[in-house]
């Protein structure tokens, strides 16, 4: 992510770790901000956030920069965070086997222990306050937040 005086770089190397780095615009070495597997870096409500995690845990952080970078953990999840999107004033997060909505820096678990465990959610699209679509290995999942239903769609071979 490009910021005023450089670039934020997130690395996720699985079991070998990763880190959040800052690469200044000047020709200097990158600076490590936080060790850990970085999943996403994004802007939300005029702030910068990042997600971290793997295996059975994940966390959401707010990143701040004054004279140096600092970060505050906003929420911890008992699940690996995989993909996210922003809709209106909420962050929607697909995890290894669940789905969360974050409002005012507080996460709510909407769907728990779902079938997509091991199918690695890779994208989230929110159509409205009721309908959300999530890309996973082998298909698309439709979540209905009002009816609390989960539907799986895959290509039908002819």
Coordinates of N, CA and C in Angstrom, one line a residue:
X1 N 0.8 -1.2 0.0 CA 0.0 0.0 0.0 C 0.9 1.2 0.0
X2 N 0.6 2.1 -0.9 CA 1.4 3.4 -1.0 C 0.8 4.3 0.0
X3 N 1.7 4.9 0.8 CA 1.4 6.0 1.7 C 2.3 7.2 1.4
X4 N 2.1 8.3 2.1 CA 2.8 9.5 1.8 C 4.3 9.4 1.6
X5 N 5.0 8.8 2.4 CA 6.5 8.8 2.3 C 7.1 7.4 2.0
X6 N 6.2 6.5 1.4 CA 6.8 5.2 1.1 C 5.7 4.2 0.8
X7 N 6.0 2.9 1.1 CA 5.1 1.8 0.8 C 5.1 0.8 2.0
X8 N 3.9 0.4 2.3 CA 3.7 -0.6 3.3 C 3.7 -2.0 2.6
X9 N 4.4 -2.9 3.1 CA 4.5 -4.2 2.4 C 4.2 -5.3 3.5
X10 N 3.3 -6.2 3.1 CA 2.9 -7.3 4.0 C 3.4 -8.6 3.4
X11 N 4.0 -9.4 4.2 CA 4.5 -10.7 3.8 C 3.8 -11.8 4.6
X12 N 3.4 -12.9 4.0 CA 2.8 -14.0 4.6 C 3.6 -15.3 4.1
X13 N 4.4 -15.8 4.9 CA 5.2 -17.0 4.5 C 4.8 -18.2 5.2
X14 N 3.5 -18.3 5.7 CA 3.0 -19.5 6.3 C 3.8 -19.8 7.6
X15 N 4.2 -21.1 7.7 CA 4.9 -21.6 8.8 C 6.3 -20.9 9.0
X16 N 6.8 -20.2 8.0 CA 8.1 -19.6 8.1 C 8.0 -18.1 8.5
X17 N 6.8 -17.7 8.9 CA 6.6 -16.3 9.3 C 6.4 -15.3 8.2
X18 N 6.5 -14.1 8.5 CA 6.3 -13.0 7.6 C 6.5 -11.7 8.4
X19 N 6.1 -10.6 7.8 CA 6.2 -9.3 8.5 C 5.5 -8.2 7.8
X20 N 5.3 -7.1 8.5 CA 4.8 -5.9 7.9 C 6.0 -5.0 7.9
X21 N 6.3 -4.5 6.7 CA 7.4 -3.6 6.5 C 7.0 -2.2 6.0
X22 N 7.9 -1.3 6.1 CA 7.8 0.0 5.5 C 9.0 0.2 4.6
X23 N 8.8 0.5 3.4 CA 9.9 0.8 2.4 C 9.8 2.3 2.1
X24 N 10.8 3.1 2.7 CA 10.8 4.6 2.4 C 11.0 4.9 0.9
X25 N 10.5 6.0 0.5 CA 10.7 6.4 -0.9 C 12.2 6.6 -1.2
X26 N 12.9 7.1 -0.3 CA 14.4 7.2 -0.5 C 15.0 5.8 -0.6
X27 N 16.1 5.8 -1.2 CA 16.8 4.5 -1.4 C 17.4 3.9 -0.1
X28 N 16.5 3.6 0.8 CA 17.0 3.0 2.1 C 16.4 1.6 2.3
X29 N 17.0 0.9 3.2 CA 16.5 -0.4 3.5 C 15.1 -0.4 4.2
X30 N 14.3 -1.4 3.9 CA 13.0 -1.4 4.5 C 13.1 -1.7 6.0
X31 N 12.0 -1.2 6.7 CA 12.0 -1.2 8.1 C 10.9 -2.2 8.5
X32 N 11.2 -3.1 9.4 CA 10.2 -4.0 9.9 C 9.4 -3.4 11.0
X33 N 8.1 -3.4 10.8 CA 7.1 -2.8 11.8 C 6.6 -3.9 12.7
X34 N 6.3 -5.0 12.2 CA 5.7 -6.1 13.0 C 6.0 -7.5 12.4
X35 N 6.6 -8.4 13.2 CA 6.8 -9.8 12.7 C 5.4 -10.5 12.8
X36 N 5.1 -11.3 11.8 CA 3.9 -12.1 11.7 C 3.4 -12.2 10.3
X37 N 2.5 -13.1 10.1 CA 1.9 -13.3 8.7 C 0.9 -12.3 8.4
X38 N 1.2 -11.4 7.6 CA 0.3 -10.3 7.2 C -0.6 -10.8 6.1
X39 N -1.9 -10.6 6.3 CA -2.9 -11.1 5.3 C -3.4 -9.9 4.4
X40 N -3.8 -8.8 5.0 CA -4.3 -7.7 4.3 C -3.8 -6.4 5.0
X41 N -3.6 -5.3 4.1 CA -3.4 -4.0 4.6 C -4.4 -3.1 3.9
X42 N -5.2 -2.3 4.6 CA -6.2 -1.5 4.0 C -6.5 -0.2 4.7
X43 N -7.2 0.7 4.0 CA -7.7 1.9 4.6 C -9.2 1.8 4.9
X44 N -9.5 2.3 6.1 CA -10.9 2.3 6.5 C -11.2 3.5 7.4
X45 N -12.1 4.3 7.1 CA -12.5 5.5 7.8 C -11.3 6.4 8.2
X46 N -10.5 6.7 7.1 CA -9.3 7.5 7.2 C -8.2 7.0 8.1
X47 N -8.2 5.7 8.3 CA -7.1 5.0 9.1 C -6.6 3.9 8.3
X48 N -5.4 3.4 8.7 CA -4.8 2.2 8.1 C -4.9 1.0 9.1
X49 N -5.4 -0.1 8.5 CA -5.5 -1.3 9.3 C -4.7 -2.4 8.6
X50 N -4.4 -3.5 9.4 CA -3.9 -4.7 8.8 C -4.4 -5.9 9.5
X51 N -4.5 -7.0 8.8 CA -4.8 -8.3 9.5 C -3.6 -9.2 9.4
X52 N -3.6 -10.1 10.4 CA -2.5 -11.0 10.6 C -3.0 -12.3 11.0
X53 N -2.3 -13.4 10.7 CA -2.7 -14.7 11.3 C -2.5 -15.8 10.3
X54 N -2.6 -17.0 10.9 CA -2.5 -18.2 10.2 C -2.9 -19.3 11.1
X55 N -3.1 -20.5 10.6 CA -3.5 -21.6 11.5 C -4.8 -21.5 12.1
X56 N -4.8 -21.3 13.5 CA -6.0 -21.3 14.2 C -6.2 -19.9 14.9
X57 N -5.6 -18.8 14.4 CA -5.8 -17.5 15.0 C -5.6 -16.4 14.0
X58 N -6.1 -15.3 14.3 CA -6.0 -14.1 13.4 C -6.3 -12.9 14.3
X59 N -5.8 -11.7 13.8 CA -6.0 -10.5 14.6 C -6.1 -9.3 13.6
X60 N -6.9 -8.3 14.0 CA -7.1 -7.0 13.3 C -6.3 -5.9 14.1
X61 N -5.5 -5.1 13.4 CA -4.8 -4.1 14.0 C -5.0 -2.7 13.3
X62 N -4.9 -1.7 14.1 CA -4.8 -0.3 13.5 C -3.4 0.1 13.5
X63 N -2.9 0.7 12.4 CA -1.5 1.1 12.3 C -1.5 2.6 12.4
X64 N -0.6 3.2 13.2 CA -0.4 4.6 13.3 C 1.0 5.0 13.0
X65 N 1.2 6.2 12.5 CA 2.5 6.7 12.3 C 2.6 8.2 12.7
X66 N 3.5 8.3 13.7 CA 3.9 9.7 14.1 C 5.4 9.8 13.7
X67 N 6.3 9.8 14.7 CA 7.7 9.8 14.4 C 8.1 8.4 14.0
X68 N 7.4 7.4 14.5 CA 7.6 6.0 14.2 C 6.3 5.3 14.0
X69 N 6.3 4.1 13.5 CA 5.1 3.3 13.4 C 4.8 2.6 14.7
X70 N 3.5 2.6 15.1 CA 3.0 1.8 16.2 C 1.7 1.2 15.7
X71 N 1.2 0.2 16.5 CA 0.0 -0.5 16.1 C -0.7 -0.9 17.4
X72 N -2.0 -1.0 17.3 CA -2.9 -1.4 18.4 C -3.7 -2.6 17.9
X73 N -3.8 -3.6 18.7 CA -4.7 -4.8 18.4 C -6.1 -4.4 18.6
X74 N -6.9 -4.5 17.6 CA -8.4 -4.1 17.8 C -9.2 -5.3 18.2
X75 N -8.9 -6.5 17.6 CA -9.7 -7.7 17.9 C -8.8 -8.9 17.6
X76 N -9.1 -9.9 18.4 CA -8.4 -11.2 18.2 C -9.5 -12.2 17.7
X77 N -9.2 -13.1 16.8 CA -10.1 -14.1 16.3 C -9.5 -15.5 16.6
X78 N -10.3 -16.4 16.9 CA -9.9 -17.8 17.1 C -9.9 -18.5 15.8
X79 N -9.5 -17.9 14.7 CA -9.6 -18.4 13.4 C -8.6 -17.7 12.5
X80 N -8.1 -18.3 11.5 CA -7.2 -17.7 10.5 C -8.0 -16.8 9.6
X81 N -7.7 -15.5 9.4 CA -8.4 -14.6 8.6 C -7.9 -14.8 7.1
X82 N -8.8 -14.8 6.2 CA -8.4 -15.2 4.8 C -8.7 -14.1 3.8
X83 N -9.8 -13.4 3.9 CA -10.2 -12.3 2.9 C -11.1 -11.3 3.6
X84 N -11.1 -10.1 3.1 CA -12.1 -9.1 3.6 C -12.5 -8.1 2.6
X85 N -13.5 -7.4 2.9 CA -14.0 -6.3 2.1 C -14.6 -5.3 3.1
X86 N -14.8 -4.1 2.6 CA -15.5 -3.0 3.3 C -16.8 -2.6 2.6
X87 N -17.8 -2.5 3.4 CA -19.1 -2.1 2.8 C -19.7 -1.1 3.9
X88 N -20.1 0.1 3.4 CA -20.6 1.1 4.3 C -19.7 1.3 5.4
X89 N -20.1 1.2 6.6 CA -19.2 1.4 7.8 C -18.8 0.1 8.5
X90 N -18.7 -0.9 7.7 CA -18.4 -2.2 8.3 C -17.3 -2.9 7.5
X91 N -16.5 -3.8 8.2 CA -15.5 -4.6 7.6 C -16.1 -6.0 7.7
X92 N -16.1 -6.7 6.6 CA -16.6 -8.1 6.5 C -15.4 -9.0 6.3
X93 N -15.2 -10.0 7.1 CA -14.0 -10.9 7.1 C -14.4 -12.3 7.0
X94 N -13.9 -13.0 5.9 CA -14.0 -14.4 5.8 C -12.8 -15.1 6.4
X95 N -13.1 -16.1 7.3 CA -12.0 -16.8 7.9 C -11.9 -18.2 7.4
X96 N -11.0 -19.0 8.0 CA -10.8 -20.3 7.6 C -12.1 -21.2 7.6
X97 N -12.9 -21.0 8.7 CA -14.2 -21.7 8.7 C -15.3 -20.8 9.3
X98 N -15.2 -19.5 9.2 CA -16.3 -18.6 9.8 C -16.4 -17.3 9.0
X99 N -17.2 -16.5 9.5 CA -17.4 -15.2 8.8 C -17.8 -14.1 9.9
X100 N -17.1 -13.0 9.8 CA -17.3 -11.9 10.8 C -17.7 -10.6 10.2
X101 N -18.3 -9.8 11.0 CA -18.6 -8.4 10.7 C -18.0 -7.5 11.8
X102 N -17.2 -6.5 11.4 CA -16.6 -5.6 12.4 C -17.2 -4.2 12.2
X103 N -17.8 -3.7 13.3 CA -18.4 -2.4 13.3 C -17.9 -1.7 14.5
X104 N -17.5 -0.5 14.4 CA -16.9 0.3 15.5 C -15.8 -0.4 16.2
X105 N -15.0 -1.1 15.5 CA -13.8 -1.9 16.0 C -14.2 -3.0 16.9
X106 N -15.4 -3.5 16.7 CA -15.9 -4.7 17.5 C -16.4 -5.8 16.5
X107 N -15.8 -7.0 16.6 CA -16.2 -8.1 15.7 C -17.4 -8.9 16.2
X108 N -18.2 -9.3 15.3 CA -19.3 -10.2 15.6 C -19.2 -11.4 14.7
X109 N -19.3 -12.6 15.3 CA -19.2 -13.8 14.5 C -20.6 -14.0 13.9
X110 N -20.7 -14.1 12.6 CA -22.0 -14.2 11.9 C -22.2 -15.7 11.5
X111 N -21.2 -16.4 11.1 CA -21.3 -17.8 10.7 C -20.1 -18.5 11.3
X112 N -20.3 -19.7 11.9 CA -19.3 -20.4 12.6 C -19.2 -21.8 12.1
X113 N -17.9 -22.3 12.1 CA -17.7 -23.7 11.7 C -18.4 -24.1 10.4
X114 N -18.1 -23.4 9.4 CA -18.8 -23.7 8.1 C -18.0 -24.7 7.3
X115 N -18.6 -25.2 6.2 CA -18.1 -26.3 5.4 C -16.8 -25.9 4.6
X116 N -16.6 -24.6 4.5 CA -15.5 -24.1 3.6 C -14.1 -24.3 4.3
X117 N -14.1 -24.8 5.5 CA -12.8 -25.1 6.2 C -11.9 -25.9 5.2
X118 N -10.8 -25.4 4.9 CA -9.8 -26.0 4.0 C -10.1 -25.6 2.5
X119 N -11.1 -24.8 2.2 CA -11.3 -24.4 0.8 C -10.9 -22.9 0.6
X120 N -10.2 -22.4 1.6 CA -9.5 -21.1 1.5 C -10.3 -19.9 0.9
X121 N -11.2 -19.3 1.6 CA -11.8 -18.1 1.1 C -10.8 -17.1 0.5
X122 N -11.1 -16.5 -0.7 CA -10.1 -15.6 -1.3 C -10.7 -14.3 -1.7
X123 N -12.0 -14.1 -1.6 CA -12.6 -12.8 -1.9 C -14.0 -12.7 -1.3
X124 N -14.4 -11.5 -1.0 CA -15.7 -11.2 -0.4 C -16.3 -10.0 -1.1
X125 N -17.6 -10.2 -1.5 CA -18.3 -9.1 -2.2 C -19.6 -8.9 -1.4
X126 N -19.9 -7.7 -0.9 CA -21.2 -7.4 -0.2 C -22.1 -6.7 -1.2
X127 N -23.2 -7.3 -1.5 CA -24.2 -6.7 -2.4 C -25.1 -5.7 -1.6
X128 N -25.5 -6.0 -0.4 CA -26.3 -5.2 0.5 C -26.2 -5.7 1.9
X129 N -27.0 -5.2 2.8 CA -27.0 -5.6 4.2 C -27.4 -7.1 4.4
X130 N -27.9 -7.7 3.3 CA -28.4 -9.1 3.4 C -27.6 -10.1 2.7
X131 N -27.1 -9.7 1.5 CA -26.5 -10.7 0.6 C -25.0 -10.5 0.4
X132 N -24.2 -11.5 0.7 CA -22.8 -11.5 0.6 C -22.3 -12.7 -0.2
X133 N -21.4 -12.5 -1.0 CA -20.8 -13.6 -1.8 C -19.3 -13.7 -1.5
X134 N -18.9 -15.0 -1.4 CA -17.5 -15.3 -1.0 C -16.9 -16.3 -2.0
X135 N -15.8 -16.0 -2.6 CA -15.1 -16.9 -3.5 C -14.3 -17.9 -2.6
X136 N -14.4 -19.2 -2.9 CA -13.6 -20.2 -2.3 C -13.1 -21.1 -3.3
X137 N -12.1 -22.0 -3.0 CA -11.6 -23.0 -3.9 C -12.9 -23.8 -4.4
X138 N -13.0 -24.0 -5.6 CA -14.1 -24.8 -6.2 C -15.5 -24.2 -6.4
X139 N -15.6 -22.9 -6.0 CA -17.0 -22.3 -6.1 C -17.2 -21.0 -5.4
X140 N -18.4 -20.7 -5.3 CA -18.9 -19.4 -4.6 C -19.9 -19.7 -3.5
X141 N -19.8 -19.0 -2.4 CA -20.7 -19.2 -1.3 C -21.5 -17.9 -1.2
X142 N -22.8 -18.1 -1.1 CA -23.7 -17.0 -0.9 C -24.2 -17.1 0.6
X143 N -23.9 -16.0 1.3 CA -24.4 -15.9 2.7 C -25.6 -14.9 2.7
X144 N -26.6 -15.3 3.4 CA -27.8 -14.4 3.6 C -27.8 -14.1 5.1
X145 N -27.5 -12.8 5.4 CA -27.4 -12.4 6.8 C -28.7 -12.3 7.5
X146 N -29.8 -12.1 6.8 CA -31.1 -12.0 7.4 C -31.7 -13.4 7.7
X147 N -31.7 -14.3 6.7 CA -32.2 -15.6 6.8 C -31.2 -16.6 7.5
X148 N -29.9 -16.1 7.7 CA -28.9 -16.9 8.3 C -28.6 -18.2 7.5
X149 N -28.7 -18.1 6.1 CA -28.5 -19.3 5.3 C -27.1 -19.2 4.5
X150 N -26.6 -20.4 4.2 CA -25.4 -20.5 3.4 C -25.7 -21.4 2.2
X151 N -25.4 -20.9 1.0 CA -25.6 -21.7 -0.2 C -24.2 -21.8 -0.9
X152 N -24.0 -23.0 -1.5 CA -22.7 -23.2 -2.2 C -23.0 -23.4 -3.7
X153 N -22.3 -22.7 -4.6 CA -22.5 -22.8 -6.0 C -21.2 -23.2 -6.6
X154 N -21.3 -24.2 -7.5 CA -20.1 -24.6 -8.2 C -20.5 -24.9 -9.7
X155 N -19.5 -25.0 -10.5 CA -19.7 -25.2 -12.0 C -20.2 -26.7 -12.1
X156 N -21.3 -26.8 -12.9 CA -21.9 -28.1 -13.1 C -21.3 -28.6 -14.5
X157 N -20.7 -29.7 -14.4 CA -20.1 -30.3 -15.6 C -21.2 -30.9 -16.4
X158 N -21.1 -30.7 -17.7 CA -22.2 -31.3 -18.7 C -21.6 -32.5 -19.4

